[in-house]
mmCIF file of C-alpha atoms and ligand atoms in Angstrom:
data_model
loop_
_atom_site.group_PDB
_atom_site.id
_atom_site.type_symbol
_atom_site.label_atom_id
_atom_site.label_comp_id
_atom_site.label_asym_id
_atom_site.label_seq_id
_atom_site.Cartn_x
_atom_site.Cartn_y
_atom_site.Cartn_z
ATOM 1 C CA MET P 54 -18.150 13.687 34.040
ATOM 2 C CA THR P 55 -17.982 12.427 30.456
ATOM 3 C CA THR P 56 -14.977 10.440 29.262
ATOM 4 C CA LYS P 57 -13.421 11.976 26.185
ATOM 5 C CA THR P 58 -13.237 9.247 23.534
ATOM 6 C CA ASN P 59 -10.298 9.277 21.173
ATOM 7 C CA ILE P 60 -11.406 10.545 17.768
ATOM 8 C CA LEU P 61 -9.348 7.845 16.044
ATOM 9 C CA THR P 62 -11.170 4.947 17.747
ATOM 10 C CA ASP P 63 -14.073 3.544 15.733
ATOM 11 C CA SER P 64 -17.324 1.962 16.822
ATOM 12 C CA PHE P 65 -15.673 -1.493 16.798
ATOM 13 C CA TYR P 66 -12.986 -0.229 19.229
ATOM 14 C CA ARG P 67 -10.298 -0.255 16.542
ATOM 15 C CA LYS P 68 -7.654 2.364 17.288
ATOM 16 C CA HIS P 69 -6.214 3.994 14.159
ATOM 17 C CA THR P 70 -2.534 4.720 14.594
ATOM 18 C CA TYR P 71 -1.309 4.384 11.013
ATOM 19 C CA LEU P 72 -1.891 7.011 8.340
ATOM 20 C CA ARG P 73 -1.065 6.516 4.685
ATOM 21 C CA ILE P 74 -0.709 9.767 2.798
ATOM 22 C CA SER P 75 -0.775 9.927 -0.972
ATOM 23 C CA LEU P 76 1.516 12.702 -2.200
ATOM 24 C CA THR P 77 0.376 12.720 -5.803
ATOM 25 C CA GLU P 78 -1.974 11.152 -8.328
ATOM 26 C CA ARG P 79 0.820 11.169 -10.915
ATOM 27 C CA CYS P 80 3.062 8.250 -11.726
ATOM 28 C CA ASN P 81 5.995 7.379 -13.964
ATOM 29 C CA LEU P 82 4.538 3.885 -14.567
ATOM 30 C CA ARG P 83 1.091 2.829 -15.841
ATOM 31 C CA CYS P 84 0.349 -0.472 -14.091
ATOM 32 C CA THR P 85 -2.688 -2.057 -15.695
ATOM 33 C CA TYR P 86 -4.209 -3.273 -12.415
ATOM 34 C CA CYS P 87 -3.823 0.113 -10.755
ATOM 35 C CA MET P 88 -5.118 2.628 -13.264
ATOM 36 C CA PRO P 89 -7.751 2.495 -15.999
ATOM 37 C CA ALA P 90 -6.472 1.866 -19.545
ATOM 38 C CA GLU P 91 -7.752 5.261 -20.671
ATOM 39 C CA GLY P 92 -5.563 6.896 -17.976
ATOM 40 C CA SER P 93 -6.830 8.469 -14.803
ATOM 41 C CA VAL P 94 -8.289 11.945 -14.551
ATOM 42 C CA LEU P 95 -6.036 14.112 -12.429
ATOM 43 C CA SER P 96 -7.423 16.536 -9.856
ATOM 44 C CA PRO P 97 -6.743 20.198 -10.695
ATOM 45 C CA LYS P 98 -3.404 21.262 -9.191
ATOM 46 C CA GLU P 99 -5.094 23.651 -6.760
ATOM 47 C CA HIS P 100 -7.048 20.740 -5.271
ATOM 48 C CA ILE P 101 -3.863 18.887 -4.309
ATOM 49 C CA MET P 102 -2.533 19.385 -0.784
ATOM 50 C CA THR P 103 0.534 21.609 -0.562
ATOM 51 C CA ALA P 104 3.542 20.542 1.509
ATOM 52 C CA ASP P 105 2.402 22.747 4.413
ATOM 53 C CA GLU P 106 -1.153 21.425 4.239
ATOM 54 C CA ILE P 107 0.128 17.840 4.318
ATOM 55 C CA TYR P 108 2.247 18.677 7.339
ATOM 56 C CA ASN P 109 -0.504 20.499 9.249
ATOM 57 C CA ILE P 110 -3.183 17.884 8.565
ATOM 58 C CA ALA P 111 -0.718 15.096 9.462
ATOM 59 C CA LYS P 112 0.075 16.946 12.703
ATOM 60 C CA THR P 113 -3.601 16.780 13.690
ATOM 61 C CA PHE P 114 -3.543 12.997 13.259
ATOM 62 C CA VAL P 115 -0.297 12.676 15.217
ATOM 63 C CA LYS P 116 -1.743 14.810 18.029
ATOM 64 C CA ASN P 117 -4.606 12.310 18.229
ATOM 65 C CA GLY P 118 -2.490 9.159 18.323
ATOM 66 C CA VAL P 119 -1.037 8.337 14.883
ATOM 67 C CA THR P 120 2.439 6.854 15.338
ATOM 68 C CA LYS P 121 3.242 5.738 11.807
ATOM 69 C CA ILE P 122 2.933 7.516 8.461
ATOM 70 C CA ARG P 123 3.564 5.929 5.079
ATOM 71 C CA LEU P 124 3.891 8.038 1.957
ATOM 72 C CA THR P 125 2.470 6.630 -1.207
ATOM 73 C CA GLY P 126 0.777 7.748 -4.427
ATOM 74 C CA GLY P 127 0.727 7.584 -7.513
ATOM 75 C CA GLU P 128 4.460 7.570 -7.274
ATOM 76 C CA PRO P 129 5.338 9.670 -4.201
ATOM 77 C CA LEU P 130 8.891 10.356 -5.363
ATOM 78 C CA VAL P 131 7.854 12.097 -8.611
ATOM 79 C CA ARG P 132 6.489 14.997 -6.580
ATOM 80 C CA LYS P 133 8.932 17.896 -7.011
ATOM 81 C CA ASP P 134 8.815 18.891 -3.339
ATOM 82 C CA ALA P 135 9.000 15.284 -2.048
ATOM 83 C CA ILE P 136 12.203 15.987 -0.101
ATOM 84 C CA SER P 137 10.773 19.012 1.668
ATOM 85 C CA ILE P 138 7.623 17.025 2.584
ATOM 86 C CA LEU P 139 9.802 14.234 3.962
ATOM 87 C CA GLU P 140 11.778 16.757 6.002
ATOM 88 C CA LYS P 141 8.619 18.280 7.490
ATOM 89 C CA LEU P 142 7.056 14.932 8.361
ATOM 90 C CA ALA P 143 10.316 13.602 9.786
ATOM 91 C CA SER P 144 10.149 16.370 12.385
ATOM 92 C CA LEU P 145 6.990 14.744 13.825
ATOM 93 C CA PRO P 146 7.245 11.966 16.453
ATOM 94 C CA VAL P 147 6.305 9.189 13.998
ATOM 95 C CA GLU P 148 7.879 6.318 12.128
ATOM 96 C CA ILE P 149 7.958 7.061 8.396
ATOM 97 C CA GLY P 150 7.749 4.593 5.540
ATOM 98 C CA ILE P 151 7.527 4.962 1.768
ATOM 99 C CA THR P 152 5.889 2.844 -0.901
ATOM 100 C CA THR P 153 7.545 3.372 -4.260
ATOM 101 C CA ASN P 154 7.940 1.778 -7.659
ATOM 102 C CA ALA P 155 11.704 2.366 -7.190
ATOM 103 C CA VAL P 156 12.295 3.862 -10.640
ATOM 104 C CA ILE P 157 14.062 6.916 -9.167
ATOM 105 C CA VAL P 158 14.513 5.808 -5.557
ATOM 106 C CA ASP P 159 18.336 5.774 -5.806
ATOM 107 C CA LYS P 160 18.358 9.578 -5.885
ATOM 108 C CA PHE P 161 16.636 9.667 -2.487
ATOM 109 C CA ILE P 162 18.917 7.342 -0.558
ATOM 110 C CA PRO P 163 20.983 10.162 1.031
ATOM 111 C CA THR P 164 17.749 11.923 2.109
ATOM 112 C CA PHE P 165 16.283 8.739 3.605
ATOM 113 C CA LYS P 166 19.506 8.179 5.550
ATOM 114 C CA ARG P 167 19.672 11.764 6.761
ATOM 115 C CA LEU P 168 16.047 11.638 7.959
ATOM 116 C CA ASN P 169 16.337 8.122 9.418
ATOM 117 C CA ILE P 170 13.693 6.705 7.050
ATOM 118 C CA LYS P 171 14.224 2.954 6.909
ATOM 119 C CA LEU P 172 10.978 1.293 5.838
ATOM 120 C CA ILE P 173 10.844 1.092 2.053
ATOM 121 C CA ASN P 174 8.205 -0.950 0.244
ATOM 122 C CA VAL P 175 8.856 -1.461 -3.439
ATOM 123 C CA SER P 176 6.490 -2.805 -6.082
ATOM 124 C CA LEU P 177 7.740 -5.317 -8.611
ATOM 125 C CA ASP P 178 5.307 -7.738 -10.226
ATOM 126 C CA SER P 179 7.615 -9.731 -12.449
ATOM 127 C CA LEU P 180 11.245 -10.797 -12.619
ATOM 128 C CA ASP P 181 10.933 -10.970 -16.394
ATOM 129 C CA ALA P 182 11.741 -7.686 -18.155
ATOM 130 C CA GLY P 183 9.187 -8.297 -20.905
ATOM 131 C CA LYS P 184 6.358 -8.989 -18.500
ATOM 132 C CA PHE P 185 7.361 -6.008 -16.397
ATOM 133 C CA GLU P 186 6.943 -3.828 -19.466
ATOM 134 C CA GLN P 187 3.622 -5.455 -20.280
ATOM 135 C CA ILE P 188 2.185 -4.717 -16.847
ATOM 136 C CA THR P 189 3.725 -1.273 -16.239
ATOM 137 C CA ARG P 190 3.624 -0.138 -19.887
ATOM 138 C CA ARG P 191 7.163 1.171 -19.336
ATOM 139 C CA ASN P 192 10.642 -0.258 -19.949
ATOM 140 C CA TYR P 193 12.314 0.241 -16.535
ATOM 141 C CA PHE P 194 12.846 -3.306 -15.299
ATOM 142 C CA LYS P 195 16.626 -3.092 -14.958
ATOM 143 C CA LYS P 196 16.479 0.246 -13.189
ATOM 144 C CA VAL P 197 13.919 -1.024 -10.682
ATOM 145 C CA TYR P 198 15.646 -4.342 -10.043
ATOM 146 C CA ASP P 199 19.056 -2.689 -9.560
ATOM 147 C CA ASN P 200 17.532 -0.137 -7.210
ATOM 148 C CA ILE P 201 15.945 -2.854 -5.070
ATOM 149 C CA ILE P 202 19.328 -4.560 -4.690
ATOM 150 C CA LEU P 203 20.909 -1.178 -3.914
ATOM 151 C CA LEU P 204 18.352 -0.435 -1.171
ATOM 152 C CA VAL P 205 19.053 -3.796 0.486
ATOM 153 C CA LYS P 206 22.825 -3.232 0.249
ATOM 154 C CA GLU P 207 22.409 0.203 1.805
ATOM 155 C CA GLY P 208 20.719 -1.394 4.814
ATOM 156 C CA PHE P 209 17.055 -0.437 4.309
ATOM 157 C CA ALA P 210 14.257 -2.745 5.490
ATOM 158 C CA VAL P 211 12.893 -3.604 2.053
ATOM 159 C CA LYS P 212 9.556 -5.257 1.352
ATOM 160 C CA LEU P 213 8.814 -6.162 -2.241
ATOM 161 C CA ASN P 214 5.120 -6.118 -3.226
ATOM 162 C CA ALA P 215 4.009 -8.334 -6.109
ATOM 163 C CA VAL P 216 0.387 -8.421 -7.237
ATOM 164 C CA LEU P 217 -0.243 -11.909 -8.629
ATOM 165 C CA ILE P 218 -2.469 -12.278 -11.670
ATOM 166 C CA LYS P 219 -3.528 -15.688 -12.962
ATOM 167 C CA ASP P 220 -1.812 -16.912 -16.132
ATOM 168 C CA PHE P 221 0.373 -13.823 -16.123
ATOM 169 C CA ASN P 222 2.888 -13.940 -13.266
ATOM 170 C CA ASP P 223 1.591 -16.768 -11.045
ATOM 171 C CA ASN P 224 4.325 -18.995 -12.502
ATOM 172 C CA GLU P 225 6.905 -16.738 -10.801
ATOM 173 C CA ILE P 226 5.974 -17.465 -7.173
ATOM 174 C CA ILE P 227 8.964 -19.773 -6.662
ATOM 175 C CA ASN P 228 11.367 -17.441 -8.506
ATOM 176 C CA PHE P 229 10.338 -14.609 -6.195
ATOM 177 C CA ILE P 230 10.804 -16.786 -3.099
ATOM 178 C CA GLU P 231 14.198 -17.941 -4.373
ATOM 179 C CA LEU P 232 15.286 -14.279 -4.260
ATOM 180 C CA THR P 233 15.032 -14.532 -0.466
ATOM 181 C CA LYS P 234 17.679 -17.272 -0.396
ATOM 182 C CA ASN P 235 20.610 -14.869 -0.517
ATOM 183 C CA ILE P 236 18.915 -11.495 -0.121
ATOM 184 C CA ASN P 237 17.429 -10.232 3.113
ATOM 185 C CA ILE P 238 14.165 -9.035 1.660
ATOM 186 C CA ASN P 239 10.481 -9.687 2.447
ATOM 187 C CA ILE P 240 8.484 -10.620 -0.666
ATOM 188 C CA ARG P 241 4.762 -9.918 -0.254
ATOM 189 C CA PHE P 242 2.322 -11.530 -2.643
ATOM 190 C CA ILE P 243 -0.815 -9.394 -2.875
ATOM 191 C CA GLU P 244 -4.184 -10.767 -3.941
ATOM 192 C CA PHE P 245 -5.396 -8.762 -6.947
ATOM 193 C CA MET P 246 -8.137 -6.380 -5.743
ATOM 194 C CA PRO P 247 -11.046 -4.740 -7.561
ATOM 195 C CA PHE P 248 -11.096 -0.967 -8.118
ATOM 196 C CA ASP P 249 -12.771 1.359 -10.519
ATOM 197 C CA GLY P 250 -11.722 0.564 -14.095
ATOM 198 C CA ASN P 251 -9.102 -2.148 -13.431
ATOM 199 C CA GLN P 252 -10.966 -4.970 -15.236
ATOM 200 C CA TRP P 253 -10.973 -7.063 -12.078
ATOM 201 C CA ASN P 254 -12.417 -10.524 -12.179
ATOM 202 C CA ILE P 255 -12.100 -13.017 -9.362
ATOM 203 C CA LYS P 256 -10.828 -15.598 -11.847
ATOM 204 C CA LYS P 257 -7.721 -13.433 -12.383
ATOM 205 C CA MET P 258 -6.926 -13.428 -8.661
ATOM 206 C CA VAL P 259 -4.426 -15.884 -7.161
ATOM 207 C CA SER P 260 -5.561 -16.681 -3.637
ATOM 208 C CA TYR P 261 -3.624 -17.206 -0.416
ATOM 209 C CA GLN P 262 -4.541 -20.896 -0.539
ATOM 210 C CA GLU P 263 -3.355 -21.276 -4.125
ATOM 211 C CA ILE P 264 -0.050 -19.546 -3.368
ATOM 212 C CA MET P 265 0.594 -21.761 -0.354
ATOM 213 C CA ALA P 266 -0.266 -24.877 -2.376
ATOM 214 C CA VAL P 267 2.472 -23.945 -4.881
ATOM 215 C CA VAL P 268 4.923 -23.248 -2.045
ATOM 216 C CA HIS P 269 4.231 -26.528 -0.239
ATOM 217 C CA ASP P 270 4.416 -28.422 -3.480
ATOM 218 C CA TYR P 271 7.852 -27.059 -4.317
ATOM 219 C CA PHE P 272 9.549 -26.834 -0.936
ATOM 220 C CA ASN P 273 9.315 -29.758 1.422
ATOM 221 C CA ASN P 274 6.633 -28.935 4.056
ATOM 222 C CA LYS P 275 9.118 -29.069 6.900
ATOM 223 C CA ASN P 276 11.141 -26.294 5.229
ATOM 224 C CA VAL P 277 8.247 -23.852 5.155
ATOM 225 C CA ILE P 278 8.281 -21.961 8.453
ATOM 226 C CA ARG P 279 5.320 -19.863 9.606
ATOM 227 C CA LEU P 280 6.654 -16.669 11.231
ATOM 228 C CA GLU P 281 4.931 -14.624 13.897
ATOM 229 C CA ASP P 282 3.085 -11.676 12.326
ATOM 230 C CA ALA P 283 3.591 -8.216 13.803
ATOM 231 C CA GLN P 284 0.617 -6.577 15.525
ATOM 232 C CA HIS P 285 -1.746 -5.073 12.890
ATOM 233 C CA ASP P 286 0.197 -6.862 10.162
ATOM 234 C CA THR P 287 -1.867 -7.235 7.001
ATOM 235 C CA SER P 288 0.252 -10.146 5.852
ATOM 236 C CA LYS P 289 0.779 -13.755 6.868
ATOM 237 C CA ASN P 290 4.525 -14.272 7.082
ATOM 238 C CA TYR P 291 6.675 -17.288 6.227
ATOM 239 C CA LYS P 292 10.235 -18.182 5.438
ATOM 240 C CA ILE P 293 12.075 -21.059 3.873
ATOM 241 C CA LYS P 294 14.427 -22.747 6.306
ATOM 242 C CA GLY P 295 17.967 -21.425 5.881
ATOM 243 C CA TYR P 296 16.959 -18.552 3.595
ATOM 244 C CA GLN P 297 17.990 -15.017 4.546
ATOM 245 C CA GLY P 298 14.756 -13.273 3.674
ATOM 246 C CA SER P 299 11.091 -14.128 4.105
ATOM 247 C CA PHE P 300 7.825 -13.996 2.210
ATOM 248 C CA ALA P 301 4.252 -13.110 3.029
ATOM 249 C CA ILE P 302 0.761 -13.047 1.609
ATOM 250 C CA ILE P 303 -1.667 -10.139 1.763
ATOM 251 C CA SER P 304 -5.062 -11.737 1.381
ATOM 252 C CA SER P 305 -7.391 -8.718 1.334
ATOM 253 C CA VAL P 306 -9.847 -10.570 -0.893
ATOM 254 C CA THR P 307 -10.104 -14.119 0.487
ATOM 255 C CA ASN P 308 -9.140 -13.495 4.085
ATOM 256 C CA PRO P 309 -9.460 -9.828 5.035
ATOM 257 C CA PHE P 310 -7.651 -8.569 8.124
ATOM 258 C CA CYS P 311 -10.244 -5.957 9.062
ATOM 259 C CA ASP P 312 -10.523 -6.994 12.728
ATOM 260 C CA SER P 313 -7.144 -5.556 13.548
ATOM 261 C CA CYS P 314 -7.187 -2.702 11.041
ATOM 262 C CA ASN P 315 -5.433 0.428 12.287
ATOM 263 C CA ARG P 316 -5.132 2.249 8.938
ATOM 264 C CA LEU P 317 -6.464 5.438 7.489
ATOM 265 C CA ARG P 318 -5.775 6.915 4.097
ATOM 266 C CA LEU P 319 -5.436 10.526 3.074
ATOM 267 C CA THR P 320 -5.659 11.044 -0.685
ATOM 268 C CA ALA P 321 -3.489 13.585 -2.523
ATOM 269 C CA ASN P 322 -6.486 15.907 -2.762
ATOM 270 C CA GLY P 323 -6.970 15.760 0.981
ATOM 271 C CA HIS P 324 -9.871 13.334 1.300
ATOM 272 C CA LEU P 325 -9.895 10.916 4.222
ATOM 273 C CA LYS P 326 -10.783 7.316 3.393
ATOM 274 C CA ASN P 327 -11.536 5.157 6.423
ATOM 275 C CA CYS P 328 -10.889 1.955 4.428
ATOM 276 C CA LEU P 329 -9.187 0.991 1.171
ATOM 277 C CA PHE P 330 -12.535 -0.304 -0.058
ATOM 278 C CA SER P 331 -14.771 2.472 1.200
ATOM 279 C CA ALA P 332 -16.810 4.436 -1.321
ATOM 280 C CA THR P 333 -17.272 7.411 0.999
ATOM 281 C CA GLU P 334 -14.728 10.056 1.884
ATOM 282 C CA GLN P 335 -14.447 13.173 4.043
ATOM 283 C CA ASN P 336 -12.929 16.227 2.374
ATOM 284 C CA LEU P 337 -10.492 17.373 5.052
ATOM 285 C CA LEU P 338 -8.638 19.751 2.761
ATOM 286 C CA SER P 339 -11.674 21.937 2.003
ATOM 287 C CA ALA P 340 -12.494 22.110 5.699
ATOM 288 C CA TYR P 341 -8.880 22.942 6.570
ATOM 289 C CA ARG P 342 -8.774 25.709 3.954
ATOM 290 C CA LYS P 343 -12.004 27.216 5.288
ATOM 291 C CA GLY P 344 -10.664 27.090 8.820
ATOM 292 C CA ASP P 345 -13.353 24.571 9.857
ATOM 293 C CA ASN P 346 -12.901 21.922 12.517
ATOM 294 C CA VAL P 347 -10.959 19.105 10.846
ATOM 295 C CA GLU P 348 -10.996 16.883 13.942
ATOM 296 C CA HIS P 349 -14.775 16.783 13.840
ATOM 297 C CA LEU P 350 -14.668 15.501 10.232
ATOM 298 C CA ILE P 351 -11.990 12.948 11.078
ATOM 299 C CA GLN P 352 -14.154 11.623 13.908
ATOM 300 C CA LYS P 353 -17.155 11.423 11.563
ATOM 301 C CA ALA P 354 -15.105 9.395 9.056
ATOM 302 C CA ILE P 355 -13.883 7.022 11.760
ATOM 303 C CA GLN P 356 -17.337 6.513 13.200
ATOM 304 C CA GLY P 357 -18.630 5.641 9.715
ATOM 305 C CA LYS P 358 -16.081 2.863 9.207
ATOM 306 C CA PHE P 359 -17.631 -0.524 8.389
ATOM 307 C CA LYS P 360 -16.580 -3.665 10.230
ATOM 308 C CA VAL P 361 -15.320 -5.386 7.071
ATOM 309 C CA ARG P 362 -13.955 -4.132 3.690
ATOM 310 C CA GLY P 363 -15.990 -0.925 3.331
ATOM 311 C CA GLY P 364 -19.231 -2.874 3.837
ATOM 312 C CA MET P 365 -18.435 -5.509 1.177
ATOM 313 C CA ASP P 366 -18.305 -8.190 3.835
ATOM 314 C CA THR P 367 -18.770 -11.188 1.536
ATOM 315 C CA LEU P 368 -16.945 -12.283 -1.597
ATOM 316 C CA GLN P 369 -20.288 -12.039 -3.416
ATOM 317 C CA LYS P 370 -20.576 -8.338 -2.552
ATOM 318 C CA LEU P 371 -16.959 -7.699 -3.505
ATOM 319 C CA GLN P 372 -17.607 -9.199 -6.924
ATOM 320 C CA GLU P 373 -20.497 -6.845 -7.672
ATOM 321 C CA PRO P 374 -19.141 -4.140 -10.006
ATOM 322 C CA LYS P 375 -21.773 -1.685 -8.845
ATOM 323 C CA LEU P 376 -20.325 -1.914 -5.330
ATOM 324 C CA HIS P 377 -16.552 -2.023 -5.920
ATOM 325 C CA SER P 378 -16.520 0.377 -8.886
ATOM 326 C CA LYS P 379 -17.843 3.149 -6.650
ATOM 327 C CA ASN P 380 -14.321 3.238 -5.260
ATOM 328 C CA ARG P 381 -11.524 5.277 -6.850
ATOM 329 C CA SER P 382 -8.759 3.587 -8.847
ATOM 330 C CA MET P 383 -5.849 2.525 -6.678
ATOM 331 C CA ILE P 384 -3.605 5.196 -8.209
ATOM 332 C CA ASN P 385 -5.971 7.816 -6.768
ATOM 333 C CA ILE P 386 -6.176 6.191 -3.349
ATOM 334 C CA GLY P 387 -2.570 5.412 -2.649
ATOM 335 C CA GLY P 388 -2.490 1.667 -1.981
HETATM 336 N N1 LIG T 133 3.642 3.861 -6.970
HETATM 337 C C1 LIG T 133 3.934 3.209 -5.749
HETATM 338 C C2 LIG T 133 4.084 1.717 -5.952
HETATM 339 O O1 LIG T 133 3.689 1.198 -6.991
HETATM 340 O O2 LIG T 133 4.611 1.077 -5.029
HETATM 341 C C3 LIG T 133 2.926 3.486 -4.642
HETATM 342 C C4 LIG T 133 1.466 3.485 -5.003
HETATM 343 S S1 LIG T 133 0.779 1.908 -5.480
HETATM 344 C C5 LIG T 133 -0.902 2.366 -5.742
HETATM 345 C C6 LIG T 133 0.755 1.050 -3.931
HETATM 346 C C7 LIG T 133 0.573 -0.452 -4.003
HETATM 347 O O3 LIG T 133 -0.731 -0.742 -4.465
HETATM 348 C C8 LIG T 133 1.521 -1.164 -4.956
HETATM 349 O O4 LIG T 133 2.242 -2.144 -4.247
HETATM 350 C C9 LIG T 133 0.615 -1.819 -5.961
HETATM 351 O O5 LIG T 133 1.110 -3.050 -6.392
HETATM 352 C C10 LIG T 133 -0.675 -1.958 -5.166
HETATM 353 N N2 LIG T 133 -1.853 -2.106 -6.032
HETATM 354 C C11 LIG T 133 -2.287 -1.274 -6.989
HETATM 355 N N3 LIG T 133 -3.416 -1.745 -7.566
HETATM 356 C C12 LIG T 133 -3.718 -2.921 -6.956
HETATM 357 C C13 LIG T 133 -4.749 -3.894 -7.092
HETATM 358 N N4 LIG T 133 -5.718 -3.762 -7.980
HETATM 359 N N5 LIG T 133 -4.731 -4.982 -6.301
HETATM 360 C C14 LIG T 133 -3.743 -5.136 -5.383
HETATM 361 N N6 LIG T 133 -2.753 -4.249 -5.181
HETATM 362 C C15 LIG T 133 -2.712 -3.158 -5.959
HETATM 363 FE FE1 LIG T 134 2.107 3.777 -10.491
HETATM 364 FE FE2 LIG T 134 2.324 2.303 -8.316
HETATM 365 FE FE3 LIG T 134 -0.003 2.382 -9.629
HETATM 366 FE FE4 LIG T 134 2.057 1.168 -10.743
HETATM 367 S S1 LIG T 134 1.042 0.558 -8.825
HETATM 368 S S2 LIG T 134 0.704 2.680 -11.752
HETATM 369 S S3 LIG T 134 3.778 2.324 -10.018
HETATM 370 S S4 LIG T 134 0.944 4.054 -8.587
#
């Protein structure tokens, strides 16, 4: 008798239980590190998954062991049928989270509450309105900041993602952490990552070590508390003694967390990426539309997953443009 292996378990015995689905390639911001300056080329509308296709493909993953789905983009909330997609996915036995730039998130609070969606990750890279505009190329700082405070007040579990870029916002590390003094929020500093067209250079990246050096320098060592990370957590978590919130570092560049990776990514045009850094994809949507066996393609994608960072297992490889620029821009992957 042969034992049936789970299609979501890869050749390194990593079980994939977390699916990130990008709802759209469109966005109401234009973050410089996320999309190329010339703008990103959008897939034709008919290549984008419909609400029913998202639901049916997601159902296949859930049937095979996915227990958590996070919606991302582009900006997931700019999709006109976002509420109906949320309603469909909320009917599945999974935990649902959203990653949003928060520009219009206030309009969705009643829907999130109705559907019991609690995990909201928000991106904010600067606490300075001018810098915010410089990085996002849009003037929405106040709206975003007020919405973050509103989400916390309304009882959501809010994580705030900040991508640190040298000589741009790395002087705001302490200001961000000070936000956690009176606000129950988790600030996550993300190491700047290379993608197609984002002008990445390792010299622009602020590393885990550098961030912690600033933290230890400012706060007395005994006040910096290392917290226990959740299973599969991509971040290393800390808090300052007596502060309400916490902070964390996502060190995908200097200290990847591939060993415990449980994530898969489905792009808005229905391609499965087995890793944020992988240059290969499986087109699940075409197969689904033809009535072909989608599970077979999912298994193929999982079996092809590299042990570390899409095969770029050293910092040297990650720095080679011909390797990392084979990957889509972040806006077309979904973070
Ligand atoms: N629009 C939503 C938002 O901004 O939260 C969701 C999509 S966005 C692509 C998801 C996350 O990817 C954001 O937190 C963003 O900061 C992060 N991101 C984009 N480009 C990045 C890069 N080059 N390095 C590190 N993080 C990046
Ligand atoms: Fe849009 Fe998010 Fe990318 Fe910024 S990081 S351009 S908000 S998708």
